[in-house]
Coordinates of C-alpha atoms in Angstrom, one line a residue:
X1179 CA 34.1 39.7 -29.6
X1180 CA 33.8 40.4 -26.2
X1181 CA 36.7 42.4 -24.2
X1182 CA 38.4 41.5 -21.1
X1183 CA 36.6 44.5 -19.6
X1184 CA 33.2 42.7 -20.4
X1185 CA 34.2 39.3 -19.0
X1186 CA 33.9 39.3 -14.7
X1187 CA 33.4 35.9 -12.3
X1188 CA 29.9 35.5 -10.9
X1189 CA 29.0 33.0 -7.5
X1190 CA 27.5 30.2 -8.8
X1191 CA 24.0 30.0 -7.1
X1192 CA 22.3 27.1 -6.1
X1193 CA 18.7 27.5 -7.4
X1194 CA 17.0 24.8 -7.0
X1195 CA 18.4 23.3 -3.5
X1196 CA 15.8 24.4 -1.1
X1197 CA 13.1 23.4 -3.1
X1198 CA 14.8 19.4 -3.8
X1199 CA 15.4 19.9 0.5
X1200 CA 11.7 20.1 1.0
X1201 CA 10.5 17.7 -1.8
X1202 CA 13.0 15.3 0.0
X1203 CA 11.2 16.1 3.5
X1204 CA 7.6 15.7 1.9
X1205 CA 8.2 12.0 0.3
X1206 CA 10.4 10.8 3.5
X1207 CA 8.1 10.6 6.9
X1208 CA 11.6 9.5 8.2
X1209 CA 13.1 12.6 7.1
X1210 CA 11.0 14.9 8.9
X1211 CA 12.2 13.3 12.4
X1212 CA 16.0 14.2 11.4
X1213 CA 16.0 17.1 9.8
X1214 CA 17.6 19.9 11.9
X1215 CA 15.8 23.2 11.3
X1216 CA 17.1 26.5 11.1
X1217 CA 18.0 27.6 15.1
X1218 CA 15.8 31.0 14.2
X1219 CA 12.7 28.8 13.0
X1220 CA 9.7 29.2 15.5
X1221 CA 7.1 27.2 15.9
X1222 CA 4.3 29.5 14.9
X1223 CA 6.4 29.4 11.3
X1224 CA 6.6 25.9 11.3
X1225 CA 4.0 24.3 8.4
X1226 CA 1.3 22.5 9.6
X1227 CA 2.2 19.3 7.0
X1228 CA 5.8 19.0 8.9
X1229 CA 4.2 17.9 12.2
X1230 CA 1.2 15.8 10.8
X1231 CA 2.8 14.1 7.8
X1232 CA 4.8 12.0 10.9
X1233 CA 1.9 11.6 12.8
X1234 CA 0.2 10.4 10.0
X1235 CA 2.8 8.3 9.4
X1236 CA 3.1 6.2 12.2
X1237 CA -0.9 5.4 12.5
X1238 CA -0.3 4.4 9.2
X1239 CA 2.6 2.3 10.4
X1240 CA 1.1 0.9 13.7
X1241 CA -2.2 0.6 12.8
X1242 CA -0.5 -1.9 9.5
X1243 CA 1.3 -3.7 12.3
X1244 CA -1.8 -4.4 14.4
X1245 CA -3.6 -5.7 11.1
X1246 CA -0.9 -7.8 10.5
X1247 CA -0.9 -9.7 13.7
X1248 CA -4.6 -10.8 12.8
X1249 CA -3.7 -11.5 9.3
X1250 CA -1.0 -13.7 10.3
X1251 CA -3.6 -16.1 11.8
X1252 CA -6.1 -15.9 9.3
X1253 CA -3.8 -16.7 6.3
X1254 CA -2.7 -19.7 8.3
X1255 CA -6.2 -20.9 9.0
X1256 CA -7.6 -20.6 5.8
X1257 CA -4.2 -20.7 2.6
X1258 CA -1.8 -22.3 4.2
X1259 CA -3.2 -25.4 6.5
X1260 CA -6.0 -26.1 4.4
X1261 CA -2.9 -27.3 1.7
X1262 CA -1.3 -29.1 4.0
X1263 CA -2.1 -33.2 3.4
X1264 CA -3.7 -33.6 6.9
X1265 CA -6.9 -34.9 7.8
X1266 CA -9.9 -32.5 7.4
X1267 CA -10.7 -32.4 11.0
X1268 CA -7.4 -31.6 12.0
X1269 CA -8.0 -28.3 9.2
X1270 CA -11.3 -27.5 10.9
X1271 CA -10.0 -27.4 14.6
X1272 CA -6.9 -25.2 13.2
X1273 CA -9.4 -22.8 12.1
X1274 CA -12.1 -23.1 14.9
X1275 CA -8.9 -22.3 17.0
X1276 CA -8.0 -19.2 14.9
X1277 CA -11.2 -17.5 15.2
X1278 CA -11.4 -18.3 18.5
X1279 CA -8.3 -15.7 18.7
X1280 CA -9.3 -12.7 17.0
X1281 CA -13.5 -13.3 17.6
X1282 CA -13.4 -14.2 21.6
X1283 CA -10.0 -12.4 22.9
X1284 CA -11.7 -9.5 24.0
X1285 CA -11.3 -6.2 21.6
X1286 CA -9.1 -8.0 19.0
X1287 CA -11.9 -8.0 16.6
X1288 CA -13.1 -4.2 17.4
X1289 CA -9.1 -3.4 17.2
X1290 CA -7.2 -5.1 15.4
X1291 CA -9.3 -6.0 12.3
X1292 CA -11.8 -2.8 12.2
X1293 CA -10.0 -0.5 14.1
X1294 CA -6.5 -1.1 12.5
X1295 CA -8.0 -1.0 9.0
X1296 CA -10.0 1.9 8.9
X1297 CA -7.1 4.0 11.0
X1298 CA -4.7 2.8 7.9
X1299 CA -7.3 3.4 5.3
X1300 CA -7.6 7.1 6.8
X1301 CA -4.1 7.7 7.6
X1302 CA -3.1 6.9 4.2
X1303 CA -5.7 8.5 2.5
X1304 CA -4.5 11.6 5.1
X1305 CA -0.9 11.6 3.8
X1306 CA -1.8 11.4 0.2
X1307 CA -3.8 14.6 0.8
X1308 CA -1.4 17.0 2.8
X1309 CA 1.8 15.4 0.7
X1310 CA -0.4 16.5 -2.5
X1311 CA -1.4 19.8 -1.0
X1312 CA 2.4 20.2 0.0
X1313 CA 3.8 19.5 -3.3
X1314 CA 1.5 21.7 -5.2
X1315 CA 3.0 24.4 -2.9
X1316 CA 6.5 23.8 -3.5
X1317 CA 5.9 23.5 -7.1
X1318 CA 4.4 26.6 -7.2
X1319 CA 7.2 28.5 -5.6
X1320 CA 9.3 26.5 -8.0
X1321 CA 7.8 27.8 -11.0
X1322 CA 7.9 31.5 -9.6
X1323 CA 11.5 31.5 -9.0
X1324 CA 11.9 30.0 -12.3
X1325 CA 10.0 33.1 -13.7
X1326 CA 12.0 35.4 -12.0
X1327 CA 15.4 33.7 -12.5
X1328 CA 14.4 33.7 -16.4
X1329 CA 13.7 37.2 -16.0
X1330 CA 16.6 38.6 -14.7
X1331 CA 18.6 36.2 -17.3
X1332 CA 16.5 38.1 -19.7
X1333 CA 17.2 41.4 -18.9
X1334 CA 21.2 40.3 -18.3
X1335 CA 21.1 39.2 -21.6
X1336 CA 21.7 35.2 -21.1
X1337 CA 18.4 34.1 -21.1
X1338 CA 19.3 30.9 -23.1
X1339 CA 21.8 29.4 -21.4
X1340 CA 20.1 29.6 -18.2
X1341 CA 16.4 28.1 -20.0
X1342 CA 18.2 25.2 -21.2
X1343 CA 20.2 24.6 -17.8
X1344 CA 17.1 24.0 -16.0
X1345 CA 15.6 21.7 -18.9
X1346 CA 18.6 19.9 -18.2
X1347 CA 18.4 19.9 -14.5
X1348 CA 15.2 18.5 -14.3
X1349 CA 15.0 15.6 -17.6
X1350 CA 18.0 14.0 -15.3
X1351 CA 16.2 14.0 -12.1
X1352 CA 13.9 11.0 -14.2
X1353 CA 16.4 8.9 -14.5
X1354 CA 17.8 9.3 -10.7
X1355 CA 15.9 5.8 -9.6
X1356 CA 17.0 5.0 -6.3
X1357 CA 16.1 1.8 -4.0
X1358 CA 14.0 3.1 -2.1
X1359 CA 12.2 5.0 -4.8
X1360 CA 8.5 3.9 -4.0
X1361 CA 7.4 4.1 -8.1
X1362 CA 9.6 0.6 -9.2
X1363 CA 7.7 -1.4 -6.6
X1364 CA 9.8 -4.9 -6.2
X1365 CA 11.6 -3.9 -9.5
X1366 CA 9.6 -5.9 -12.0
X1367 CA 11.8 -8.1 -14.6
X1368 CA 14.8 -6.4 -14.7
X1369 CA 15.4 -6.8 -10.9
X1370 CA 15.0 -10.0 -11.4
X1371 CA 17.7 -10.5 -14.1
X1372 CA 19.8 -8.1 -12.2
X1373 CA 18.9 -5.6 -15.3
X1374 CA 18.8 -2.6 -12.8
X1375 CA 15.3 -0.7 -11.9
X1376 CA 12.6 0.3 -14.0
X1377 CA 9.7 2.6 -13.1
X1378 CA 6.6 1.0 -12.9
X1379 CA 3.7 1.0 -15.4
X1380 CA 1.2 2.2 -12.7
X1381 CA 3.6 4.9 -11.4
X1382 CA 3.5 6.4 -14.9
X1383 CA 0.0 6.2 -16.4
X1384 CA -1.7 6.4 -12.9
X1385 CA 0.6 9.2 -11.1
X1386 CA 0.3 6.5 -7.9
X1387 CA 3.2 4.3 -6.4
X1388 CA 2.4 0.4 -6.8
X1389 CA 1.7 0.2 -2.9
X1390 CA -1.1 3.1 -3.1
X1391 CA -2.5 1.7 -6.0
X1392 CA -2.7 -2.2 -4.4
X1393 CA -4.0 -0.3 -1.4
X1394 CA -6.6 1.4 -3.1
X1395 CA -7.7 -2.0 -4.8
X1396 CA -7.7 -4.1 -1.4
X1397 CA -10.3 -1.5 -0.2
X1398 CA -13.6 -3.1 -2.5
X1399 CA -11.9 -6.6 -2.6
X1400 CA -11.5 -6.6 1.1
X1401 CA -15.1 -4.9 1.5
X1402 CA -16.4 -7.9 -0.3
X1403 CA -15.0 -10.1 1.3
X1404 CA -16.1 -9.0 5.0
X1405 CA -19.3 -8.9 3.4
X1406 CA -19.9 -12.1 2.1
X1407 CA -17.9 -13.9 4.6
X1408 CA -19.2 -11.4 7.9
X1409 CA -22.4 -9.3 7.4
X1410 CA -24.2 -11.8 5.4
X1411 CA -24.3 -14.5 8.7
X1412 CA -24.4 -12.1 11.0
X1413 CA -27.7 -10.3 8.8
X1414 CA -29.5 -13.8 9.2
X1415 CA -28.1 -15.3 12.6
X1416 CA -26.8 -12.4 14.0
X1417 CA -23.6 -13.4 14.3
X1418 CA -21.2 -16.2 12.6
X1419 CA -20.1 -18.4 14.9
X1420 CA -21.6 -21.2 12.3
X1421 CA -19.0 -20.5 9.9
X1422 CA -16.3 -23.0 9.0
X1423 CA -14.0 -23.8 6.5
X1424 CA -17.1 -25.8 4.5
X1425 CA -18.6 -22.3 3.9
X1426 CA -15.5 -21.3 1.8
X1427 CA -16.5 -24.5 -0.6
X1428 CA -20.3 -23.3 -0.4
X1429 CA -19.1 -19.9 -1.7
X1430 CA -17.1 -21.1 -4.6
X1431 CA -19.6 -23.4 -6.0
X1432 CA -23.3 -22.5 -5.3
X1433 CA -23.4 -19.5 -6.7
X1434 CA -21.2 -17.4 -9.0
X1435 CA -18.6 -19.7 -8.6
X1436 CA -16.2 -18.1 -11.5
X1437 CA -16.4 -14.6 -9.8
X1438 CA -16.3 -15.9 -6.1
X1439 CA -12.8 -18.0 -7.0
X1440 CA -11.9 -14.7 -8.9
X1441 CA -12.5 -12.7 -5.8
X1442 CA -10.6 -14.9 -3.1
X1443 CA -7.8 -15.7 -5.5
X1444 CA -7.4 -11.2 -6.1
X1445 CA -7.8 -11.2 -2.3
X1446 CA -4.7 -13.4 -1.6
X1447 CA -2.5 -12.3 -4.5
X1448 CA -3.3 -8.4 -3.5
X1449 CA -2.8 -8.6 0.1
X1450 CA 0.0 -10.4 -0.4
X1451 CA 1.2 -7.8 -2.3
X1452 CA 0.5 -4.9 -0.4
X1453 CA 1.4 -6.5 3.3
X1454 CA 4.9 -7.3 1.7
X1455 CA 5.7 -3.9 0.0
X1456 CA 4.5 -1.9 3.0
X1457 CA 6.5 -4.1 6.0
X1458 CA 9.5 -3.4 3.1
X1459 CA 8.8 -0.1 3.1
X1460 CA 8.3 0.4 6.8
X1461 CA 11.5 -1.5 8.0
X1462 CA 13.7 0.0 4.8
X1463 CA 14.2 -3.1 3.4
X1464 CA 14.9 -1.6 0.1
X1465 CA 18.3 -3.4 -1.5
X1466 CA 17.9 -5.5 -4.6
X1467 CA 18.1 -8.6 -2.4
X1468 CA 15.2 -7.6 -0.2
X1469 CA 13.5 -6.9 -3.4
X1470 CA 13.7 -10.0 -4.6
X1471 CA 12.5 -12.0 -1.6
X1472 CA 9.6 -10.1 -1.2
X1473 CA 8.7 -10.6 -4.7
X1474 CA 9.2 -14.6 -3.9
X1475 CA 7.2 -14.0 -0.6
X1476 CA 3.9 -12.4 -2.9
X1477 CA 4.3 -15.2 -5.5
X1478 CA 4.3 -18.5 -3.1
X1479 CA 1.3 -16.8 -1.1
X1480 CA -0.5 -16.0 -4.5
X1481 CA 0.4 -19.5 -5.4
X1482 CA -1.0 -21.1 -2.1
X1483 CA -4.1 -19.1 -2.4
X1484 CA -4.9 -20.5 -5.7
X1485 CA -4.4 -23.7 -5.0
X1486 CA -6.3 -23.4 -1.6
X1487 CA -9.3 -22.3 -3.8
X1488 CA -8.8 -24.9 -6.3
X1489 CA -9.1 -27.3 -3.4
X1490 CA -12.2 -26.0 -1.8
X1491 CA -13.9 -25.5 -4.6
X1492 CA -12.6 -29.3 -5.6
X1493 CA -14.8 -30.2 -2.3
X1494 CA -18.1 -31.9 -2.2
X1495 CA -20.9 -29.8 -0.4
X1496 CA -24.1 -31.5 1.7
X1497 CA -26.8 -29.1 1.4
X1498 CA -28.8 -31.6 3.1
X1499 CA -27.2 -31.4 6.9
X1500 CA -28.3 -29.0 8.8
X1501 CA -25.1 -27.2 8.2
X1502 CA -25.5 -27.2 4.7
X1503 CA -28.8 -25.8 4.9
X1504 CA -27.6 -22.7 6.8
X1505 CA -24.7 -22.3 4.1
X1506 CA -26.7 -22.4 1.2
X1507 CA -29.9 -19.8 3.2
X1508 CA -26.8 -17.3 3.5
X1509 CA -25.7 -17.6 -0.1
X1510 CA -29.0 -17.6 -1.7
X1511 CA -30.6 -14.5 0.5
X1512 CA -28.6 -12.2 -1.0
X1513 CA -27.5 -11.4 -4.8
X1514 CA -23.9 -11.4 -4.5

């Protein structure tokens, strides 16, 4: 039984504050811009990730917001008006009017479809990289402080106690889901039934957040569909000023037609996904309300996509006109 002699106060130490301070800096772009840094920090000190994570950030940001603008006419041409009850032609100038937009205003095309898309693409490959790299570091001085904190419990003879503290410490930091915690996405099910947050399947068995993951996925879907819809008319005619809302129906049913209605429907459930998430995410839109009507937003544009396919593909196609003709050389030049 220890004495009274034995027994003497200690400071309790912080261990692990600086280290949650940075991993707090590295996940937030937003952070970065308030954090106030020490008044004796120079700038030849200052990490090379705490100046380009925000820079990355807002190409990332701007460059979504430019891609958005064009995406905004697009879906209207080709979801949303073509389910409307109206007569064809009316459908037909709607679109001829929309690609008139972003194929004759000069540089739209050049910026805001290529240019915005592979900035974004690069940004947010960018950030995944130096956030990685970052967090590797800060780990690494994590577990070295660990060591030597367990050491000097060691040789003070408390060495238990301060192991299973830590254990501790971090098994509750998994269960610390916040709003704006990027790995539930829109919440899944139990948002809906007001059930609370749960993390999401991808986030655990992937490592990725569901944004980067629906990210990653638009990349072949959207490659595809520039392909089949861009470089295939402009490989023939050299360019695709032929194209209409007919070619859509071409697509779906001349050849392939399971995996070409597969492949616009993904397209339009994805996008919808991802350009819903990330304006969220970029605005902080991240209560359980906002949740929830972004979830309704993905599901009535998935919804109209399908049934815009279902529509075009319902369509009868002339390969006899001269239009038809062109359509069907495009889709039968190539084997995709």
């Amino acid at each position: 039984m220890p004495n009274d002699k034995e027994l003497h106060q200690v400071t309790p130490e912080p261990v692990f504050a600086l280290d949650e301070e940075e991993i707090l800096s590295d996940t937030d772009p937003q952070h970065h811009a308030h954090h106030h840094h020490h008044p004796h920090d120079s700038p030849q000190k200052k990490p090379i990730s705490q100046w380009l994570i925000p820079i990355l950030y807002r190409m990332q940001k701007y460059s979504a917001y430019t891609f958005v603008s064009f995406l905004g006419i697009h879906i209207t041409s080709v979801v949303i008006v073509p389910i409307i009850p109206v007569d064809k032609e009316v459908k037909q100038q709607i679109f001829s009017l929309a690609k008139a937009v972003y194929q004759d205003v000069p540089f739209f095309e050049p910026i805001a479809i290529f240019g915005a898309s592979l900035v974004h693409v690069i940004a947010g490959l960018g950030l995944r990289l130096v956030r990685g790299y970052k967090k590797h570091q800060i780990y690494k001085k994590l577990e070295q402080k660990r060591e030597k904190h367990k050491e000097g419990r060691v040789g003070g003879g408390r060495g238990g106690g301060s192991s299973r503290g830590v254990a501790i410490a971090n098994n509750n930091d998994s269960f610390n889901i916040r709003d704006d915690d990027d790995d539930i996405g829109f919440g899944g099910l139990s948002n809906i039934f007001g059930l609370g947050y749960r993390k999401s399947f991808i986030s655990k068995f992937l490592g990725i957040t569901p944004l980067q993951f629906s990210g990653y996925l638009l990349i072949p879907v959207i490659a595809y569909h520039f392909y089949k819809f861009k470089y295939v008319p402009m490989a023939i005619e050299g360019d695709s000023s032929l194209i209409n809302l007919d070619y859509i129906s071409f697509v779906l049913n001349l050849k392939h037609p399971k995996f070409q209605s597969l492949a616009l429907t993904s397209l339009v459930w994805i996008m919808s996904y991802h350009v819903t998430n990330g304006v969220m995410k970029l605005n902080s839109w991240f209560s359980q309300k906002c949740k929830r009507i972004g979830l309704a937003i993905v599901n009535v544009v998935g919804v109209c996509g399908m049934v815009a396919v279902y529509l075009f593909k319902k369509e009868e196609i002339d390969s006899g006109d001269f239009l038809g003709k062109v359509f069907t050389k495009y889709i039968n030049s190539f084997l995709l």
